[in-house]
Amino acid sequence: MTTTDAPQAAPPPSGKRRIGDVVFAGLARSSGILILLILAGVAAFLIVQAWPSLSANTTNFLTTMEWDANVRENPAFGVAALAFGTVLAATIALVLATPVAIGIALFIVYYAPRKLAALLGYLVDLLAAIPSVVYGLWGIGFLAPQLVSVFEGLSRYLGWIPLFAGPPSPSGRTILTAGVVLAVMILPIITAMSRDVFHQVPQGHREAALAMGATRWEMIRLAVLPFGKSGIVGGAMLGMGRALGETMAVAMILSPSLMVSWNLLQSGNQTIAGHIALQYPEATGYGVSALIAAGLVLFAITLVVNMAARYVVARGIKEA
Amino acid sequence: MSTTTTQPPQPETRADLSRGSLPRYFSPALLAASASVVAGVLLAFSSFGVVLWALLTAVAYLVITVTASVRIEGRRKATDRFVTAIVYGCFLLAMAPLVSVLWTVTLNGMERFSGYFLSVSMNGVLPSMDAGGVYHAIVGTLAITGMATLISVPIGVLTAVFLVEYAEGRLKRAITFFVDVMTGIPSIVAGLFVVALWMMLFGPGHLNGASAAIALAVLMIPVVVRSSEEMLRLVPRELREASYALGVPKWRTITKVVLPTSAAGLTTGIMLAIARVIGETAPLVLTAGSSAVSINWNLFDGQMMSLPVFIYAQVRMGGAVNYERAWAAALTLILVVMLLFFLARMIGRLFAPKTR
């Protein structure tokens, strides 16, 4: 590796640095560094403001389920129940969205008529353009009432699975509804990442498979999916990161609660992000600081998931 | 298996080659037939529902196609047809929520969407009164998003310039990586960051529109960097080299050649970034408040309502009129976002760089 003193890449002929060049390069470099500082600042300010409540907390923050933080002294709160709800909702979303997203990506890249492919891809991207608060409104105003009968069917026929044990919530506002909405919201991300890698599959691989007499599906199974694995996994993890941090849809669909329940058809679960949004307006005493501590946990989880996702994608591209 | 590779089993190959295939019109004809039969049966039992109809049609189509194809074309072709049907189904499945969201929002939003709704605020309107509108929320959205854009565009574009034109080595890799990571920051964490920052700078209870704008800028900067970087990389190398050959300094080359060439792409990217953050709700609930009812143009004083927060606040109130207002505001918000998307496309198409 050479020196990182970048502007030397194209030195002016006289060898003398022009003042404009120095200023402009300095501006560009400092805004790059500013971004790093902002990210560090996010972590630092969250830690500093979370500290008072964390040090005053009378119970273990990571294993406690209740949230008794809106007091002036001796708060007792923890994120255990919320972290459970967060991971549960994101997992439901991921399980529902990933297969569909792979199907959409395959459709757009290999099945759709060439002329229409770009337009159809744009339609899928439109799903990402709808604001999350509108998804939340759609979730409670339209989807939840529609899903009630589906939930009744699930509990009647699949009730022996603990996940679907009844009785289903009459309002339909459960973690499963939230998971369905989240799945719709992360669909475009996973699709976009999968599409990108499917486009990169070497034409030689595909044509070799077809020349051997493979059907279209055999070509995909033999040439496309092995090549695109890292992109699909990375895309799914990015989608997971988005689902973990998604706030509004969850806060609007789920009511404030602190239960840990495997029953997807009943209300009771809540996520970190939803809890913060619902509790913040009423927070007093140690309340705000405790919510910032919860946000710090969310930040840490999403940071790890996103960094892992980027790592997987980058490694996959390098290997290919 | 290795022994058979040189001599494939003769009879099977012949059978494969002489197998018949389903006619080209088989798929569309079967789809139309199963759709109409299922519709007829459902109507006969008077239990017609769009979802049930689509589901049963898909099942009927799948079952008949696979059985027919296994009989006539063989197992491999049947698998291929099965997967093709599933892949098409996945796409249609994804379109269902898009159509459903747009349809329900339009249908429910039209009840209250009017010139009156757009031009009055909620000042002096009780939550359950049959009055009030979103003017104050539109004002807040414009002011907050405008300031967020003013903050994030210079930082974002300059960083992209740095990454494309200057940076090398470890710093470049670090910035690229952390910009990627930053795109994944949950919006509510960006809101909490500004809450924490403001508590340290000004003490509790001093939140205003400016703090909301900073939270949105944190979310917007990585998007601007990403799209601008892509656009700057599209500028042909020859243009830069021609400029250097004339003795133009590097910074003049960037400001006079590179940036103007990519201006259309940069604008498109910025518009899309605005469209992304204009619907953000969570950070605004934490920073700009969710109870403002009157028109406030001042970013530095007091609570500010915005369209997404208005929707959320009305839903929290829970009455019938509140839901009507929420749907109408959602329609307004979607129209704004679609307008931004449309403008971005138009700018990208009309002012695309002419490289030849």
XYZ file of C-alpha atoms in Angstrom:
676
model
C 0.000 0.000 0.000
C 1.273 3.446 -0.873
C 0.872 6.574 1.185
C -2.683 7.704 1.854
C -1.851 11.315 1.003
C -4.315 11.210 -1.845
C -4.013 14.512 -3.790
C -0.572 13.469 -5.001
C -2.324 11.202 -7.464
C -2.339 14.002 -10.057
C 0.315 16.527 -9.094
C 0.262 19.883 -10.882
C 3.104 20.227 -13.358
C 4.908 23.004 -11.514
C 5.182 20.854 -8.412
C 3.708 23.737 -6.420
C 0.336 23.026 -4.747
C -2.320 25.516 -5.844
C -4.286 27.052 -3.018
C -7.646 26.097 -4.605
C -6.585 22.477 -4.861
C -5.516 22.361 -1.247
C -8.751 23.940 -0.010
C -11.041 21.778 -2.138
C -9.221 18.546 -1.342
C -9.319 19.510 2.318
C -13.072 20.142 2.153
C -13.760 16.829 0.452
C -11.549 14.924 2.864
C -13.037 16.560 5.929
C -16.604 15.776 4.893
C -15.552 12.152 4.466
C -14.039 12.182 7.923
C -17.112 14.008 9.265
C -19.227 10.986 8.328
C -16.971 8.741 10.390
C -17.246 11.246 13.245
C -21.054 11.301 13.016
C -21.204 7.529 13.268
C -18.813 7.564 16.218
C -20.855 10.415 17.682
C -24.070 8.411 17.471
C -22.502 5.664 19.535
C -20.791 8.073 21.957
C -23.812 10.280 22.691
C -26.081 7.279 23.153
C -23.628 5.743 25.632
C -23.165 8.990 27.553
C -26.907 9.633 27.855
C -27.735 6.013 28.636
C -25.163 5.833 31.409
C -27.101 7.603 34.206
C -30.017 5.185 34.023
C -27.831 2.132 33.486
C -25.732 2.889 36.551
C -28.841 3.637 38.644
C -30.641 0.518 37.419
C -31.330 -1.861 40.288
C -31.649 -4.963 38.112
C -29.778 -6.568 35.259
C -30.509 -4.527 32.130
C -30.088 -7.412 29.723
C -32.142 -10.067 31.518
C -34.948 -8.099 33.167
C -38.357 -8.102 31.552
C -40.222 -5.262 33.266
C -39.850 -1.567 32.469
C -40.091 0.521 35.608
C -37.978 3.488 34.555
C -40.253 6.524 34.845
C -39.185 7.212 38.427
C -36.810 9.596 40.106
C -34.855 6.903 41.947
C -34.222 3.161 41.917
C -35.404 2.404 38.398
C -35.744 -1.262 37.455
C -35.880 -2.010 33.755
C -34.475 -4.352 31.152
C -34.685 -5.181 27.476
C -35.065 -8.966 27.643
C -38.742 -9.078 26.621
C -38.292 -6.342 24.034
C -35.225 -7.947 22.489
C -37.184 -11.194 22.234
C -40.054 -9.439 20.456
C -37.644 -7.611 18.138
C -35.866 -10.771 17.041
C -39.159 -12.674 16.746
C -40.772 -10.056 14.503
C -37.671 -9.757 12.326
C -37.410 -13.530 12.032
C -41.052 -13.856 10.943
C -40.453 -11.133 8.356
C -37.303 -12.824 7.099
C -38.895 -16.274 6.837
C -41.824 -14.853 4.886
C -39.885 -12.451 2.670
C -36.723 -14.291 1.627
C -38.260 -17.054 -0.553
C -40.615 -14.586 -2.209
C -37.777 -12.116 -2.807
C -35.617 -14.785 -4.441
C -38.575 -15.689 -6.645
C -39.108 -12.061 -7.640
C -35.428 -11.585 -8.417
C -35.396 -14.726 -10.574
C -38.565 -13.536 -12.284
C -37.156 -10.122 -13.129
C -33.751 -11.367 -14.276
C -34.594 -14.635 -16.058
C -38.331 -15.019 -16.616
C -39.930 -11.640 -17.333
C -40.047 -10.445 -20.961
C -36.874 -8.405 -21.627
C -38.710 -5.204 -22.475
C -40.862 -5.324 -19.351
C -38.152 -6.371 -16.890
C -36.988 -2.835 -16.036
C -40.538 -1.612 -15.488
C -41.451 -4.596 -13.300
C -38.279 -4.101 -11.251
C -39.304 -0.477 -10.778
C -42.699 -1.621 -9.467
C -41.003 -3.748 -6.812
C -38.811 -0.782 -5.869
C -41.980 1.265 -5.367
C -42.696 -0.954 -2.350
C -39.659 0.645 -0.719
C -40.944 4.133 -1.492
C -44.088 3.832 0.609
C -43.424 5.414 4.025
C -43.444 3.069 6.995
C -46.191 5.054 8.706
C -48.446 4.362 5.726
C -47.648 0.663 6.041
C -48.585 0.936 9.695
C -51.898 2.582 8.848
C -52.555 -0.069 6.205
C -51.623 -2.724 8.766
C -54.180 -1.679 11.374
C -56.806 -0.249 9.045
C -56.881 -3.010 6.437
C -54.581 -5.971 6.959
C -55.219 -6.779 10.641
C -59.028 -7.116 10.266
C -58.490 -9.225 7.114
C -56.053 -11.520 8.882
C -58.404 -12.315 11.776
C -60.166 -15.055 9.804
C -56.806 -16.408 8.608
C -55.652 -16.547 12.230
C -58.819 -18.382 13.213
C -58.129 -20.943 10.502
C -54.511 -21.291 11.599
C -55.443 -21.891 15.218
C -58.183 -24.351 14.261
C -56.095 -26.529 11.952
C -52.527 -25.885 13.096
C -53.288 -25.151 16.745
C -51.229 -28.163 17.847
C -48.127 -26.140 16.880
C -47.395 -23.916 19.896
C -46.782 -20.930 17.593
C -50.389 -21.022 16.397
C -52.114 -22.009 19.627
C -55.274 -19.963 20.033
C -57.388 -18.268 20.892
C -56.501 -15.718 18.209
C -56.690 -12.020 19.011
C -60.036 -10.580 17.843
C -58.345 -7.382 16.628
C -55.698 -9.172 14.578
C -53.056 -6.807 15.932
C -50.425 -9.409 16.807
C -46.746 -9.999 16.256
C -47.588 -12.120 13.192
C -49.427 -9.194 11.567
C -46.446 -6.973 12.329
C -44.175 -9.636 10.840
C -46.241 -9.750 7.639
C -46.042 -5.952 7.265
C -42.303 -6.020 7.959
C -41.915 -8.765 5.347
C -43.548 -6.520 2.748
C -41.233 -3.682 3.757
C -37.985 -5.684 3.469
C -39.010 -7.433 0.250
C -37.486 -4.753 -2.042
C -34.104 -4.799 -0.247
C -33.640 -8.556 -0.493
C -34.915 -8.511 -4.070
C -32.507 -5.741 -5.062
C -29.465 -7.505 -3.609
C -30.427 -10.844 -5.176
C -31.082 -9.183 -8.520
C -27.645 -7.599 -8.457
C -25.839 -10.909 -8.010
C -28.079 -12.734 -10.493
C -27.102 -10.138 -13.084
C -23.447 -10.861 -12.350
C -23.647 -14.599 -13.025
C -21.150 -15.193 -15.858
C -22.983 -15.772 -19.107
C -20.633 -18.661 -19.847
C -21.877 -20.611 -16.817
C -25.497 -20.199 -17.836
C -24.933 -20.980 -21.494
C -22.857 -24.022 -20.604
C -25.744 -25.370 -18.534
C -28.268 -24.681 -21.274
C -26.003 -26.217 -23.922
C -25.942 -29.440 -21.909
C -29.683 -29.585 -22.319
C -30.627 -28.240 -18.906
C -34.096 -26.787 -18.521
C -34.346 -23.211 -17.283
C -34.809 -24.350 -13.680
C -31.838 -26.733 -13.909
C -29.743 -23.867 -15.280
C -30.772 -21.736 -12.299
C -30.121 -24.515 -9.808
C -26.723 -25.421 -11.279
C -25.313 -22.044 -12.352
C -27.239 -19.166 -10.794
C -28.040 -20.171 -7.218
C -24.524 -21.412 -6.273
C -23.059 -18.190 -7.660
C -25.665 -15.949 -6.066
C -25.631 -17.550 -2.619
C -23.589 -14.826 -0.953
C -25.754 -12.079 -2.430
C -28.941 -13.760 -1.258
C -27.564 -14.316 2.249
C -26.210 -10.762 2.404
C -29.473 -9.337 1.121
C -31.464 -11.346 3.640
C -29.250 -10.063 6.443
C -29.640 -6.464 5.269
C -33.390 -7.036 5.242
C -33.135 -8.456 8.751
C -31.277 -5.310 9.850
C -34.056 -3.173 8.410
C -36.749 -5.285 10.060
C -34.998 -5.136 13.436
C -34.956 -1.352 13.435
C -38.327 -0.689 11.841
C -40.397 1.349 14.233
C -43.622 2.853 13.015
C -45.374 -0.134 11.496
C -44.702 -2.099 14.688
C -45.586 0.713 17.086
C -48.909 1.244 15.343
C -49.891 -2.421 15.077
C -48.779 -3.700 18.493
C -50.052 -2.227 21.733
C -47.685 -1.357 24.600
C -46.785 -4.567 26.394
C -43.845 -6.401 27.895
C -44.715 -10.060 27.553
C -42.615 -12.865 26.139
C -44.882 -15.150 24.190
C -44.294 -17.727 21.490
C -47.932 -17.464 20.544
C -47.985 -15.528 17.288
C -51.767 -15.168 17.203
C -52.159 -13.252 20.448
C -51.108 -9.731 21.280
C -48.477 -9.274 23.973
C -45.095 -9.010 22.295
C -43.462 -5.678 21.604
C -40.173 -4.675 19.957
C -37.411 -2.340 21.156
C -38.102 0.230 18.455
C -41.872 0.139 18.998
C -41.419 0.418 22.754
C -39.227 3.498 22.394
C -41.724 5.240 20.124
C -44.690 4.411 22.368
C -43.018 5.194 25.707
C -41.024 8.295 24.787
C -43.853 10.845 25.012
C -44.681 9.695 28.564
C -41.121 9.248 29.781
C -40.167 11.031 33.013
C -37.406 10.635 35.571
C -34.948 8.065 34.313
C -37.353 7.236 31.479
C -35.646 8.996 28.566
C -32.218 7.783 29.589
C -33.513 4.214 29.883
C -35.072 4.449 26.425
C -31.760 5.683 25.056
C -30.153 2.617 26.650
C -32.685 0.435 24.825
C -31.858 2.308 21.621
C -28.182 1.588 22.234
C -28.953 -2.138 22.332
C -30.902 -1.824 19.075
C -28.033 0.147 17.527
C -25.554 -2.539 18.555
C -27.696 -5.378 17.187
C -28.327 -3.699 13.825
C -24.682 -2.625 13.549
C -23.490 -6.207 13.984
C -26.080 -7.575 11.542
C -25.304 -4.927 8.914
C -21.538 -5.289 9.194
C -21.862 -9.066 8.899
C -24.106 -8.621 5.846
C -21.624 -6.297 4.124
C -18.826 -8.719 4.938
C -20.699 -11.671 3.431
C -21.528 -9.739 0.254
C -18.002 -8.365 -0.170
C -16.408 -11.771 0.359
C -18.819 -13.395 -2.072
C -17.960 -10.874 -4.791
C -14.234 -11.329 -4.218
C -14.457 -15.119 -4.427
C -16.562 -15.135 -7.564
C -22.710 -43.470 -11.857
C -19.192 -42.968 -13.261
C -19.434 -46.047 -15.434
C -22.502 -44.799 -17.222
C -21.106 -41.419 -18.199
C -19.477 -42.693 -21.400
C -22.495 -44.712 -22.429
C -25.757 -43.038 -21.535
C -28.656 -45.469 -21.255
C -29.880 -45.661 -24.815
C -33.603 -46.362 -24.473
C -34.255 -43.543 -21.992
C -32.588 -40.938 -24.203
C -34.755 -42.029 -27.094
C -37.816 -41.871 -24.942
C -36.827 -38.353 -23.847
C -36.357 -37.199 -27.392
C -39.562 -38.705 -28.653
C -41.599 -37.363 -25.741
C -44.333 -35.014 -26.732
C -44.605 -31.483 -25.429
C -47.537 -29.428 -24.315
C -48.758 -26.904 -26.922
C -47.695 -23.287 -26.532
C -51.204 -22.138 -25.740
C -51.464 -24.665 -22.900
C -50.397 -22.339 -20.041
C -52.526 -19.261 -20.860
C -55.506 -21.422 -21.799
C -55.290 -23.460 -18.596
C -54.870 -20.313 -16.493
C -57.947 -18.694 -18.051
C -59.914 -21.917 -17.720
C -59.036 -22.529 -14.060
C -59.662 -18.867 -13.194
C -63.137 -18.892 -14.702
C -64.065 -22.329 -13.318
C -62.954 -21.362 -9.810
C -64.825 -18.063 -10.109
C -67.929 -19.928 -11.230
C -67.756 -22.422 -8.363
C -67.169 -19.684 -5.811
C -70.042 -17.608 -7.173
C -72.276 -20.687 -7.102
C -71.520 -21.072 -3.401
C -71.801 -17.257 -3.117
C -68.514 -17.006 -1.242
C -66.509 -14.992 -3.755
C -63.389 -13.293 -2.368
C -60.476 -12.004 -4.418
C -57.833 -13.626 -2.224
C -59.593 -16.996 -2.090
C -60.211 -16.886 -5.846
C -56.542 -16.120 -6.637
C -55.347 -18.805 -4.237
C -57.626 -21.553 -5.570
C -56.864 -20.617 -9.173
C -53.150 -20.862 -8.483
C -53.549 -24.270 -6.805
C -55.722 -25.611 -9.623
C -53.298 -24.335 -12.258
C -50.285 -25.840 -10.473
C -51.860 -29.253 -9.944
C -53.181 -29.612 -13.500
C -49.984 -28.310 -15.123
C -47.714 -30.614 -13.152
C -49.852 -33.732 -13.706
C -50.251 -33.029 -17.415
C -46.584 -32.221 -17.846
C -45.374 -35.325 -15.965
C -47.624 -37.478 -18.169
C -46.664 -35.920 -21.480
C -43.291 -34.204 -21.094
C -41.540 -36.080 -18.288
C -40.384 -35.232 -14.832
C -37.696 -32.667 -15.683
C -39.943 -30.468 -17.805
C -42.665 -30.785 -15.187
C -40.301 -29.478 -12.493
C -39.372 -26.619 -14.789
C -43.015 -25.706 -15.347
C -43.674 -25.951 -11.609
C -40.833 -23.557 -10.780
C -41.868 -21.167 -13.555
C -45.359 -20.987 -12.103
C -43.978 -20.426 -8.591
C -41.650 -17.646 -9.790
C -44.469 -15.845 -11.589
C -46.570 -16.337 -8.459
C -43.899 -14.727 -6.276
C -43.982 -11.593 -8.388
C -47.765 -11.386 -8.346
C -47.709 -11.987 -4.593
C -45.405 -8.974 -4.172
C -47.690 -6.811 -6.259
C -50.659 -7.634 -4.017
C -49.558 -5.463 -1.061
C -48.501 -2.623 -3.392
C -51.877 -2.552 -5.082
C -53.654 -3.049 -1.774
C -51.812 -0.197 -0.015
C -52.344 2.234 -2.881
C -55.975 1.177 -3.277
C -56.956 1.395 0.403
C -55.121 4.685 0.870
C -56.765 6.224 -2.192
C -60.204 4.879 -1.343
C -60.159 5.851 2.345
C -58.191 9.032 1.785
C -60.595 10.482 -0.777
C -63.322 10.788 1.877
C -61.615 13.745 3.507
C -59.049 14.810 0.925
C -59.961 18.271 -0.335
C -58.694 21.784 -0.823
C -60.010 22.596 2.638
C -58.096 19.679 4.197
C -54.856 20.849 2.577
C -55.227 24.503 3.484
C -56.144 24.601 7.196
C -54.303 23.543 10.330
C -55.596 21.783 13.436
C -55.397 24.954 15.521
C -58.477 25.145 17.755
C -59.881 21.883 16.388
C -60.831 19.264 18.960
C -59.749 15.734 17.995
C -63.284 14.537 17.308
C -64.538 17.654 15.500
C -65.478 17.367 11.848
C -62.919 19.966 10.782
C -59.212 20.641 10.529
C -56.518 19.805 8.052
C -52.856 19.240 7.398
C -51.533 22.648 6.351
C -49.348 22.898 9.461
C -48.008 19.385 8.823
C -47.159 20.216 5.211
C -45.340 23.325 6.401
C -43.395 21.297 8.954
C -42.522 18.568 6.468
C -41.254 21.129 3.942
C -39.208 23.038 6.512
C -37.671 20.015 8.220
C -36.949 18.075 5.033
C -35.606 21.235 3.390
C -33.145 21.849 6.186
C -32.123 18.169 6.251
C -31.437 18.423 2.514
C -29.359 21.585 2.980
C -27.240 19.790 5.581
C -26.804 16.448 3.879
C -26.305 17.424 0.227
C -22.991 19.300 0.633
C -21.601 16.686 3.022
C -22.839 13.792 0.923
C -21.713 15.098 -2.468
C -18.315 16.241 -1.162
C -17.747 12.842 0.423
C -18.631 11.184 -2.869
C -16.153 13.502 -4.634
C -13.543 12.552 -2.063
C -14.185 8.837 -2.532
C -14.120 9.007 -6.331
C -11.463 11.635 -7.022
C -9.108 11.706 -4.065
C -9.295 8.892 -1.556
C -7.015 5.900 -1.586
C -6.098 3.084 0.718
C -7.353 2.589 4.217
C -9.341 5.809 4.658
C -11.278 5.143 1.450
C -12.130 1.616 2.526
C -13.125 2.792 5.996
C -15.452 5.513 4.668
C -17.012 3.213 2.062
C -17.619 0.531 4.674
C -19.044 2.854 7.300
C -21.280 4.657 4.815
C -22.716 1.230 4.027
C -23.137 0.533 7.728
C -24.734 3.938 8.222
C -27.459 3.144 5.676
C -28.541 0.468 8.133
C -28.956 2.714 11.172
C -32.550 2.360 12.389
C -34.350 5.665 12.028
C -35.380 5.657 15.678
C -31.719 5.401 16.727
C -30.977 8.508 14.651
C -33.776 10.226 16.566
C -32.397 9.090 19.928
C -28.945 10.319 18.899
C -30.282 13.820 18.379
C -32.229 13.628 21.643
C -29.009 12.690 23.441
C -27.042 15.414 21.624
C -29.624 18.076 22.432
C -29.791 17.045 26.090
C -26.050 17.581 26.359
C -26.023 20.867 24.452
C -29.168 22.572 25.687
C -30.563 20.450 28.508
C -33.885 18.612 28.391
C -36.994 20.043 26.759
C -35.470 22.130 23.984
C -36.383 20.022 20.999
C -37.452 21.760 17.798
C -37.587 21.445 14.038
C -33.842 21.875 13.647
C -33.142 18.824 15.804
C -35.516 16.806 13.631
C -33.694 18.030 10.535
C -30.378 16.827 11.940
C -31.858 13.408 12.678
C -33.125 13.181 9.094
C -29.743 14.354 7.773
C -28.042 11.458 9.585
C -30.348 9.107 7.677
C -30.026 10.978 4.392
C -26.247 11.459 4.141
C -25.327 7.827 3.377
C -28.042 7.625 0.701
C -26.727 10.783 -0.973
C -23.125 9.519 -0.791
C -24.038 6.184 -2.348
C -26.012 7.582 -5.287
C -23.593 10.479 -5.932
C -20.636 8.109 -5.910
C -22.273 5.972 -8.561
C -23.034 9.002 -10.714
C -19.505 10.442 -10.435
C -18.042 7.108 -11.490
C -20.096 7.298 -14.691
C -18.251 10.435 -15.820
C -15.858 9.297 -18.578
C -12.185 9.379 -17.699
C -11.375 11.109 -20.998
C -13.249 14.238 -19.911
C -11.027 14.601 -16.852
C -7.875 13.863 -18.821
C -8.783 16.397 -21.506
C -9.201 19.001 -18.798
C -5.893 18.128 -17.122
C -4.161 18.261 -20.508
C -5.285 21.875 -20.856
C -3.590 22.633 -17.562
C -6.765 23.047 -15.553
C -6.207 22.434 -11.842
C -7.844 19.390 -10.332
C -10.396 21.291 -8.251
C -11.492 23.355 -11.257
C -11.773 20.135 -13.260
C -14.065 18.698 -10.620
C -16.242 21.787 -10.208
C -16.372 22.744 -13.905
C -16.288 19.372 -15.686
C -17.089 16.424 -13.438
C -19.920 17.872 -11.348
C -21.783 19.590 -14.250
C -21.551 16.414 -16.321
C -23.143 14.370 -13.575
C -25.536 17.094 -12.398
C -28.659 15.306 -13.632
C -27.706 12.050 -11.957
C -26.781 13.825 -8.746
C -30.136 15.616 -8.688
C -31.998 12.371 -9.286
C -30.142 10.712 -6.428
C -30.838 13.632 -4.103
C -34.543 13.611 -4.974
C -34.740 9.899 -4.243
C -32.964 10.484 -0.922
C -35.524 13.197 -0.071
C -38.346 10.842 -1.009
C -36.839 8.301 1.356
C -36.622 10.551 4.404
C -39.774 12.591 3.843
C -41.833 9.680 5.137
C -39.700 9.064 8.221
C -41.776 9.190 11.352
C -39.950 7.745 14.326
C -37.132 10.327 14.575
C -39.641 13.165 14.203
C -41.849 11.847 16.993
C -38.808 11.938 19.288
C -37.488 15.317 18.179
C -40.123 17.622 16.709
C -42.913 16.350 18.954
C -46.253 14.844 18.062
C -48.728 17.338 19.508
C -48.252 20.579 17.538
C -51.532 21.840 16.092
C -50.684 25.258 14.700
C -48.625 26.548 11.812
C -44.970 26.972 12.729
C -42.422 28.091 10.151
C -39.659 28.545 12.719
C -37.287 25.594 12.828
C -35.610 26.854 15.972
C -38.604 27.415 18.189
C -41.140 24.942 19.452
C -42.753 21.769 18.219
C -43.387 21.182 14.543
C -45.952 18.861 13.020
C -45.152 16.892 9.877
C -47.238 14.696 7.584
C -46.002 11.292 8.808
C -46.250 12.299 12.474
C -49.735 13.676 11.806
C -50.820 10.242 10.554
C -49.334 8.555 13.606
C -50.811 11.050 16.072
C -54.293 10.762 14.552
C -54.156 6.964 14.698
C -53.140 7.125 18.365
C -56.282 9.197 19.075
C -58.312 6.383 17.601
C -61.682 7.953 16.735
C -63.470 7.551 13.409
C -62.753 11.139 12.344
C -59.113 10.697 13.357
C -58.778 7.661 11.123
C -60.336 9.608 8.252
C -57.780 12.388 8.761
C -54.972 9.817 8.954
C -56.016 8.208 5.653
C -56.315 11.591 3.935
C -52.884 12.612 5.252
C -51.478 9.284 4.059
C -52.864 10.018 0.610
C -51.222 13.454 0.702
C -47.912 11.931 1.776
C -47.983 9.253 -0.918
C -48.801 11.885 -3.548
C -45.809 13.946 -2.388
C -43.489 10.924 -2.491
C -44.764 9.842 -5.914
C -44.317 13.392 -7.199
C -40.693 13.376 -6.005
C -40.106 9.991 -7.663
C -41.660 11.228 -10.879
C -39.609 14.447 -10.888
C -36.454 12.454 -10.173
C -37.142 10.209 -13.161
C -37.925 13.169 -15.404
C -34.761 15.027 -14.420
C -32.694 11.905 -14.880
C -34.148 11.378 -18.343
C -34.254 14.968 -19.618
C -30.824 16.106 -18.460
C -28.883 12.890 -18.849
C -25.242 13.611 -19.763
C -24.614 13.634 -23.464
C -21.390 11.718 -23.725
C -21.187 11.731 -27.511
